[in-house]
mmCIF file of C-alpha atoms in Angstrom:
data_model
loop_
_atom_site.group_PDB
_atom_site.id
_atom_site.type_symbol
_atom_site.label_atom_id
_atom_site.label_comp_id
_atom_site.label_asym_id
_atom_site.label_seq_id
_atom_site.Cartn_x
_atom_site.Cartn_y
_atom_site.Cartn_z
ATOM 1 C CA UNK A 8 0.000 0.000 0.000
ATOM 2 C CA UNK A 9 1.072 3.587 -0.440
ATOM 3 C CA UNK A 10 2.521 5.616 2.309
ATOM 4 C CA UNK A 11 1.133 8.581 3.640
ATOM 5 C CA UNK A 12 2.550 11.529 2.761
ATOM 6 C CA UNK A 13 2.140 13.797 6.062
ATOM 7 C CA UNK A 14 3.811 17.031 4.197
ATOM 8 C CA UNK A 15 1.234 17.257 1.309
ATOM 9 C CA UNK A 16 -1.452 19.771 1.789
ATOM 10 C CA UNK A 17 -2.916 19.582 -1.580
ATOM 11 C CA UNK A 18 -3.616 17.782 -4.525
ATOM 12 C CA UNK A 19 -3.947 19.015 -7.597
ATOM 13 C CA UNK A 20 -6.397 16.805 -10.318
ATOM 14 C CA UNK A 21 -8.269 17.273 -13.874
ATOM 15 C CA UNK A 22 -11.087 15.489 -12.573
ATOM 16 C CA UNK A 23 -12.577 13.877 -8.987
ATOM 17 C CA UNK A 24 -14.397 10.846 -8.638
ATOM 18 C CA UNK A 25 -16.643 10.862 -5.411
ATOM 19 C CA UNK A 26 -17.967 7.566 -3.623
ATOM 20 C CA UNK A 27 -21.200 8.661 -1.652
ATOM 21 C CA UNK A 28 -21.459 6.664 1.910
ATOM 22 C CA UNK A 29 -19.390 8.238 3.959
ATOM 23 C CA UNK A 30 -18.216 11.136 1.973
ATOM 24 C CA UNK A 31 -20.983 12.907 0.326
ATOM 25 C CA UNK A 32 -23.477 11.433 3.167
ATOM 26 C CA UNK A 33 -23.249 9.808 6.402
ATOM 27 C CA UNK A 34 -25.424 6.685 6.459
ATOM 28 C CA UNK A 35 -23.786 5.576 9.462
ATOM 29 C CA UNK A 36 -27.110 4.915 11.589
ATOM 30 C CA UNK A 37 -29.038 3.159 8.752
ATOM 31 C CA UNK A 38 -25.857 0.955 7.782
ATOM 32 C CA UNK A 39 -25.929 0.169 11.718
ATOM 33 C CA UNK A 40 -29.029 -0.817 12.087
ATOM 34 C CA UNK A 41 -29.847 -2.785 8.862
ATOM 35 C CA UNK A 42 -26.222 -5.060 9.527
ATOM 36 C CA UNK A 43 -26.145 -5.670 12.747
ATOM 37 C CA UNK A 44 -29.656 -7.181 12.694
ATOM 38 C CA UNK A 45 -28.148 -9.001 10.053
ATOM 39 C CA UNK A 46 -25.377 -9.930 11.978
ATOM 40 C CA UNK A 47 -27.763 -11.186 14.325
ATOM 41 C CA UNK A 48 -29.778 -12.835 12.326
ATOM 42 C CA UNK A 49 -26.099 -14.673 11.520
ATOM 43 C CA UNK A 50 -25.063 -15.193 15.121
ATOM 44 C CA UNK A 51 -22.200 -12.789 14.496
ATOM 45 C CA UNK A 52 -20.746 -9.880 16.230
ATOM 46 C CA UNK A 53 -22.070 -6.757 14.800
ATOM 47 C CA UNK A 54 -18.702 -4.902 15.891
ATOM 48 C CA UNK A 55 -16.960 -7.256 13.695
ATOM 49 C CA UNK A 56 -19.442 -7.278 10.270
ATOM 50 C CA UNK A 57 -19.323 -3.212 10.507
ATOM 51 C CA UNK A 58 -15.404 -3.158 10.339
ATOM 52 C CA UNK A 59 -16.017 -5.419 6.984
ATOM 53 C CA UNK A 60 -18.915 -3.542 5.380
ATOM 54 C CA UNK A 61 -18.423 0.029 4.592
ATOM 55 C CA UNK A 62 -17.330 0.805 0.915
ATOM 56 C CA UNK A 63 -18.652 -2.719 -0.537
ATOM 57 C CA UNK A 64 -21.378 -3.800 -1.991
ATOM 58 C CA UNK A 65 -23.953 -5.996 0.266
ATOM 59 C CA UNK A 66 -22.836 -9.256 -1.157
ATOM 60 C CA UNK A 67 -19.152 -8.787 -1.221
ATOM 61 C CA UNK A 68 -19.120 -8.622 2.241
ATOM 62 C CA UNK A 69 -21.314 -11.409 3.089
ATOM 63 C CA UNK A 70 -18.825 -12.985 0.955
ATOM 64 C CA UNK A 71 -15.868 -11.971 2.623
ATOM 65 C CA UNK A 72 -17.685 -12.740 6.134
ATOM 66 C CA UNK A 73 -19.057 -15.989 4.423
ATOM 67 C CA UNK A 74 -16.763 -17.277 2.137
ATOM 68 C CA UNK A 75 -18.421 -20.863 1.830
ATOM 69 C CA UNK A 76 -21.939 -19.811 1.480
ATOM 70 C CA UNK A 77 -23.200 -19.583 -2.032
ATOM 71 C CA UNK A 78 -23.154 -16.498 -4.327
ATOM 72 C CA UNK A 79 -26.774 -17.091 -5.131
ATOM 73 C CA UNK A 80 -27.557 -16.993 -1.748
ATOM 74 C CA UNK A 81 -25.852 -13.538 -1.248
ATOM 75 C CA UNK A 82 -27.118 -12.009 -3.743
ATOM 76 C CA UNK A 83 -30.624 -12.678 -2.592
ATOM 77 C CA UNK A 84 -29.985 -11.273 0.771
ATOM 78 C CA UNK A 85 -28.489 -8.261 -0.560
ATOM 79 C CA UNK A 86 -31.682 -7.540 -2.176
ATOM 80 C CA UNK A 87 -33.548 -7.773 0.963
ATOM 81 C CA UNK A 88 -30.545 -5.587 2.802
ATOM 82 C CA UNK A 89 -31.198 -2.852 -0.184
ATOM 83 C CA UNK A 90 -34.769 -3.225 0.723
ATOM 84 C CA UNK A 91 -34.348 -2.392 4.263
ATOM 85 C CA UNK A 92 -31.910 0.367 3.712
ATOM 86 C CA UNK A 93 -34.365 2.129 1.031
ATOM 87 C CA UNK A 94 -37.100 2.163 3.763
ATOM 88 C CA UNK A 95 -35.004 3.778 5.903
ATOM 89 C CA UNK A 96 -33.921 7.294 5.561
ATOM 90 C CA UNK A 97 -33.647 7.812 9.323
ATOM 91 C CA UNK A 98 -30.452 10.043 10.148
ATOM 92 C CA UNK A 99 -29.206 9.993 6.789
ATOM 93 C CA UNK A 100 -27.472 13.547 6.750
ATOM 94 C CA UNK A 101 -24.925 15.338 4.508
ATOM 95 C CA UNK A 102 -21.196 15.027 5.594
ATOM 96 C CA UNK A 103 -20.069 18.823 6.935
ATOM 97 C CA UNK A 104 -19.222 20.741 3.536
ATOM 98 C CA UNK A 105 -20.677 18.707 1.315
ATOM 99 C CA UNK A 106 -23.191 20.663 -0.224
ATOM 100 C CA UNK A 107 -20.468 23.046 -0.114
ATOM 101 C CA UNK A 108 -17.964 21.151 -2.106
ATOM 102 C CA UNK A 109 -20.151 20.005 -4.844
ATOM 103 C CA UNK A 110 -21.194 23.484 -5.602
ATOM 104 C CA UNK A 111 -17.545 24.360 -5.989
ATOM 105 C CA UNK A 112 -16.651 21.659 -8.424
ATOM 106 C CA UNK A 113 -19.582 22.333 -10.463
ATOM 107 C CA UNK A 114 -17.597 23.118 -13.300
ATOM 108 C CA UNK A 115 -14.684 20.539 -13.239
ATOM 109 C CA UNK A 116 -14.982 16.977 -14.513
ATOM 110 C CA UNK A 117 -16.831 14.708 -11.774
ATOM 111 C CA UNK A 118 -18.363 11.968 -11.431
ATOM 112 C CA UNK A 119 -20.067 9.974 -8.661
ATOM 113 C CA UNK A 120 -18.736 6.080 -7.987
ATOM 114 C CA UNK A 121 -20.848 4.508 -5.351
ATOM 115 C CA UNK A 122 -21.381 0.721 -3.810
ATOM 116 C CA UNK A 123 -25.173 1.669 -3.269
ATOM 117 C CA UNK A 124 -27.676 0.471 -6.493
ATOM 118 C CA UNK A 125 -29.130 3.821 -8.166
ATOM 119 C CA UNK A 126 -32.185 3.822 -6.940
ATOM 120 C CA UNK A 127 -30.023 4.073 -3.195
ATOM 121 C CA UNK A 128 -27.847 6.622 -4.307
ATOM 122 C CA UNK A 129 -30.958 8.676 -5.195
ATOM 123 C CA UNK A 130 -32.786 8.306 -1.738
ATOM 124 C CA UNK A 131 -29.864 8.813 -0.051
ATOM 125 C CA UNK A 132 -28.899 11.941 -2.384
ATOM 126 C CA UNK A 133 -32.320 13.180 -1.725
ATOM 127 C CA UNK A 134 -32.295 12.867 1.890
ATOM 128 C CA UNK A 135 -29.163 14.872 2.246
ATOM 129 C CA UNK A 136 -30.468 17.386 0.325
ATOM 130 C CA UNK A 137 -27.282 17.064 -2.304
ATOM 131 C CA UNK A 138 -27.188 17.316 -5.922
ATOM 132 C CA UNK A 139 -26.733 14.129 -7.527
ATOM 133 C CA UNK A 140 -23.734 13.843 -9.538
ATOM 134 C CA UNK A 141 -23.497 12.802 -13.635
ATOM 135 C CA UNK A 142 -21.967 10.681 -14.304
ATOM 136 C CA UNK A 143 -22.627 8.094 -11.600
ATOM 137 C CA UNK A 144 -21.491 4.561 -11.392
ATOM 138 C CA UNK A 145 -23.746 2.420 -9.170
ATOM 139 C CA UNK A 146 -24.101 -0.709 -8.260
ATOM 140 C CA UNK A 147 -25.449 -1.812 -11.601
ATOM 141 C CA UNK A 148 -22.319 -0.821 -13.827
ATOM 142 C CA UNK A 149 -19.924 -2.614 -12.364
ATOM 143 C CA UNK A 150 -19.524 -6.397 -12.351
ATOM 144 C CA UNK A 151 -17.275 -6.446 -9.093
ATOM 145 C CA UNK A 152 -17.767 -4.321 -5.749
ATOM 146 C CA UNK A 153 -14.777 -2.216 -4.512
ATOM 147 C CA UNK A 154 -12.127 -2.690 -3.461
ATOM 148 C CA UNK A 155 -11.744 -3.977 -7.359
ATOM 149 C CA UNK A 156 -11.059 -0.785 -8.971
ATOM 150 C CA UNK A 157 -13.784 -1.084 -12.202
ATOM 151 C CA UNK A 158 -15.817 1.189 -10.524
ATOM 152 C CA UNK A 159 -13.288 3.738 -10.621
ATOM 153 C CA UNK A 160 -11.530 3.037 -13.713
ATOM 154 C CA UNK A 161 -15.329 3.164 -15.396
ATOM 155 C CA UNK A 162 -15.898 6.107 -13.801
ATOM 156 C CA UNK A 163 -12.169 8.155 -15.566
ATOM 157 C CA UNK A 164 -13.110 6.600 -18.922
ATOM 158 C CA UNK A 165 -17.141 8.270 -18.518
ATOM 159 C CA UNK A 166 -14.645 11.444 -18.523
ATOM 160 C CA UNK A 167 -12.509 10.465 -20.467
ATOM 161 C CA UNK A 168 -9.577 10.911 -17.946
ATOM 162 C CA UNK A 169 -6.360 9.174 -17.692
ATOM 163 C CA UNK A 170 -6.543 7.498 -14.007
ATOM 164 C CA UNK A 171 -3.336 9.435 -13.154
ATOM 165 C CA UNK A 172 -5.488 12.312 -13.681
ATOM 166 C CA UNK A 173 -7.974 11.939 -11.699
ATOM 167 C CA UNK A 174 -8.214 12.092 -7.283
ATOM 168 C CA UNK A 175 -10.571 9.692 -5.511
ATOM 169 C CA UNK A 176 -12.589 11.120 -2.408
ATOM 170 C CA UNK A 177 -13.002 8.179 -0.127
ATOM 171 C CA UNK A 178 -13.557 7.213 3.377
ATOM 172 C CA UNK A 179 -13.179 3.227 3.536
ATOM 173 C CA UNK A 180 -10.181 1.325 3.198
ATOM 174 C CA UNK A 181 -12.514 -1.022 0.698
ATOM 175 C CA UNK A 182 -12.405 1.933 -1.624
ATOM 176 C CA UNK A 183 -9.122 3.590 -1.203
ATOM 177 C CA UNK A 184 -7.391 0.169 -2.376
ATOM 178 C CA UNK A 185 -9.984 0.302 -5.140
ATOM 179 C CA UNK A 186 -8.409 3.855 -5.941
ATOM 180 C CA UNK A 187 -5.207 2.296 -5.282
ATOM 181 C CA UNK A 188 -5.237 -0.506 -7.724
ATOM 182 C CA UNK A 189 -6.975 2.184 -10.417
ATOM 183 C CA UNK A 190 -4.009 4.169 -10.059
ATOM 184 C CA UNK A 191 -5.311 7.037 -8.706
ATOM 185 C CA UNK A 192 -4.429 9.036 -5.828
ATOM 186 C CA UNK A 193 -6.507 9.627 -2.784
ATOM 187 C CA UNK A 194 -8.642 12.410 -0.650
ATOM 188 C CA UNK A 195 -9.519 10.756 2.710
ATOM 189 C CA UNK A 196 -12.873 12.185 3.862
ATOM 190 C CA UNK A 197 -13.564 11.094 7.760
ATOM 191 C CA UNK A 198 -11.736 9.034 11.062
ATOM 192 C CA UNK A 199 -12.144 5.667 8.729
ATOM 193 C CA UNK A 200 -10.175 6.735 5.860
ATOM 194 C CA UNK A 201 -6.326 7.655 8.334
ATOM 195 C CA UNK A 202 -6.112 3.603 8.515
ATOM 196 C CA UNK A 203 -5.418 3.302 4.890
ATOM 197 C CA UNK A 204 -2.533 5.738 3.925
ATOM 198 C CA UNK A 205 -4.556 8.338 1.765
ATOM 199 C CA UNK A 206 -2.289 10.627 -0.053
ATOM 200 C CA UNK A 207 -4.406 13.451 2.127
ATOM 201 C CA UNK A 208 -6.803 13.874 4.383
ATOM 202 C CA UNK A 209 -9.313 15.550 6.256
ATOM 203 C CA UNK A 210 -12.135 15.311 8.741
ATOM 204 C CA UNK A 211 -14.448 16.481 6.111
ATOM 205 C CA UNK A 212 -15.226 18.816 2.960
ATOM 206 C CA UNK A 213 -15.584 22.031 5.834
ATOM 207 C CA UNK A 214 -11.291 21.342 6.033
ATOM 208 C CA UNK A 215 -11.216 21.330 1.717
ATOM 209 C CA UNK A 216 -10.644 24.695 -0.397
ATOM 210 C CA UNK A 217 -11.304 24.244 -3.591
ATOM 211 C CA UNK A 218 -9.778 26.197 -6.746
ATOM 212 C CA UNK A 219 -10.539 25.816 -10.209
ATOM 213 C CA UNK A 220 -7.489 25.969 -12.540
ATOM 214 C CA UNK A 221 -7.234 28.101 -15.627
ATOM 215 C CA UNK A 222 -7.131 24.799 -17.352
ATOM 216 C CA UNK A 223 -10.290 23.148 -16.102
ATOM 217 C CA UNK A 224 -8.540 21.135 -13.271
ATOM 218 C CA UNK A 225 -8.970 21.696 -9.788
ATOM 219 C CA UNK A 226 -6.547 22.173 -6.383
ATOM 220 C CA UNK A 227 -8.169 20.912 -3.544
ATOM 221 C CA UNK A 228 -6.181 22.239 -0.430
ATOM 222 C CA UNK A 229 -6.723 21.230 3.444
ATOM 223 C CA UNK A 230 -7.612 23.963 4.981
#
């Protein structure tokens, strides 16, 4: 993995691809609730499925918790998860800044590369109160969860970006090593993100100042 690099206080990008749990919104409480019933349900520890889940898809980490259970299986349950976590919009919030941020980068290259399905990312979107990104990658257009980096590499070509060009706002070690293996260096957004050796980070998007370059890029500095 890539060290940290404690001196850097910016980064300096032609485009930013944002995951959305985490970074753009804190799901926190919903995720809680909806796993560790799960977990539960499993006879598990819920402290120990919630270190595995943020930044992946439902089924990748019943697969990582469950490695000889069946993929069909999985899958299935993930759809009920989704189902739960639709229904439940309870203390889903924007992170601090966020609102903020994407209004800044309104006019630079983005695009939005979340675990949740679309039709997630929009609730959730809408019950921050956020603009929803375009391009998004969801759920549906990728064939493998984070960390594989698809998602992300998807997401530079919808721009068409080299990776090198573009930074990755994250929060879970799941998707900074899906940033990682993209090529693409990192903004860590939130307490989650220091474990994993992000090029930079920050609390969240209140400690980020954003300036647009002369040549459509963007500096994002911590503040």
């Amino acid at each position: 993995m890539t060290a940290a690099h404690p001196a850097t206080q910016e980064l300096t990008a032609r485009a930013l691809l944002l995951d959305m749990d985490g970074t753009l919104v804190n799901s926190d409480a919903v995720v809680e609730r909806v796993w560790r019933r799960w977990a539960a349900r499993q006879g598990m520890d819920g402290d120990a499925v919630l270190s595995v889940v943020h930044g992946r898809q439902g089924h990748a980490t019943m697969a990582e918790l469950l490695p000889e259970r069946p993929a069909e299986v999985n899958h299935a349950e993930n759809q009920a998860l989704l189902a739960e976590e639709k229904a439940d919009m309870a203390g889903v919030v924007p992170i601090p800044g966020a609102a903020e941020f994407l209004a800044a980068i309104a006019g630079v290259p983005h695009a939005l590369v979340t675990s949740a399905d679309l039709q997630l990312a929009t609730a959730r979107m809408a019950a921050a109160g956020l603009r929803f990104p375009s391009p998004r990658l969801t759920a549906e257009s990728v064939s493998a969860s984070k960390p594989d980096p698809e998602g992300f590499l998807k997401g530079a070509a919808e721009l068409g970006m080299d990776p090198a060009d573009c930074v990755v706002l994250e929060d879970s070690g799941a998707g900074i090593a899906a940033a990682r293996g993209a090529g693409m260096r990192v903004l860590g957004i939130g307490p989650r993100a220091l474990a994993h050796a992000p090029d930079l980070a920050v609390p969240d998007l209140t400690a980020v100042t954003v300036t647009v370059l002369p040549d459509g890029g963007v500096r994002l500095t911590r503040v």
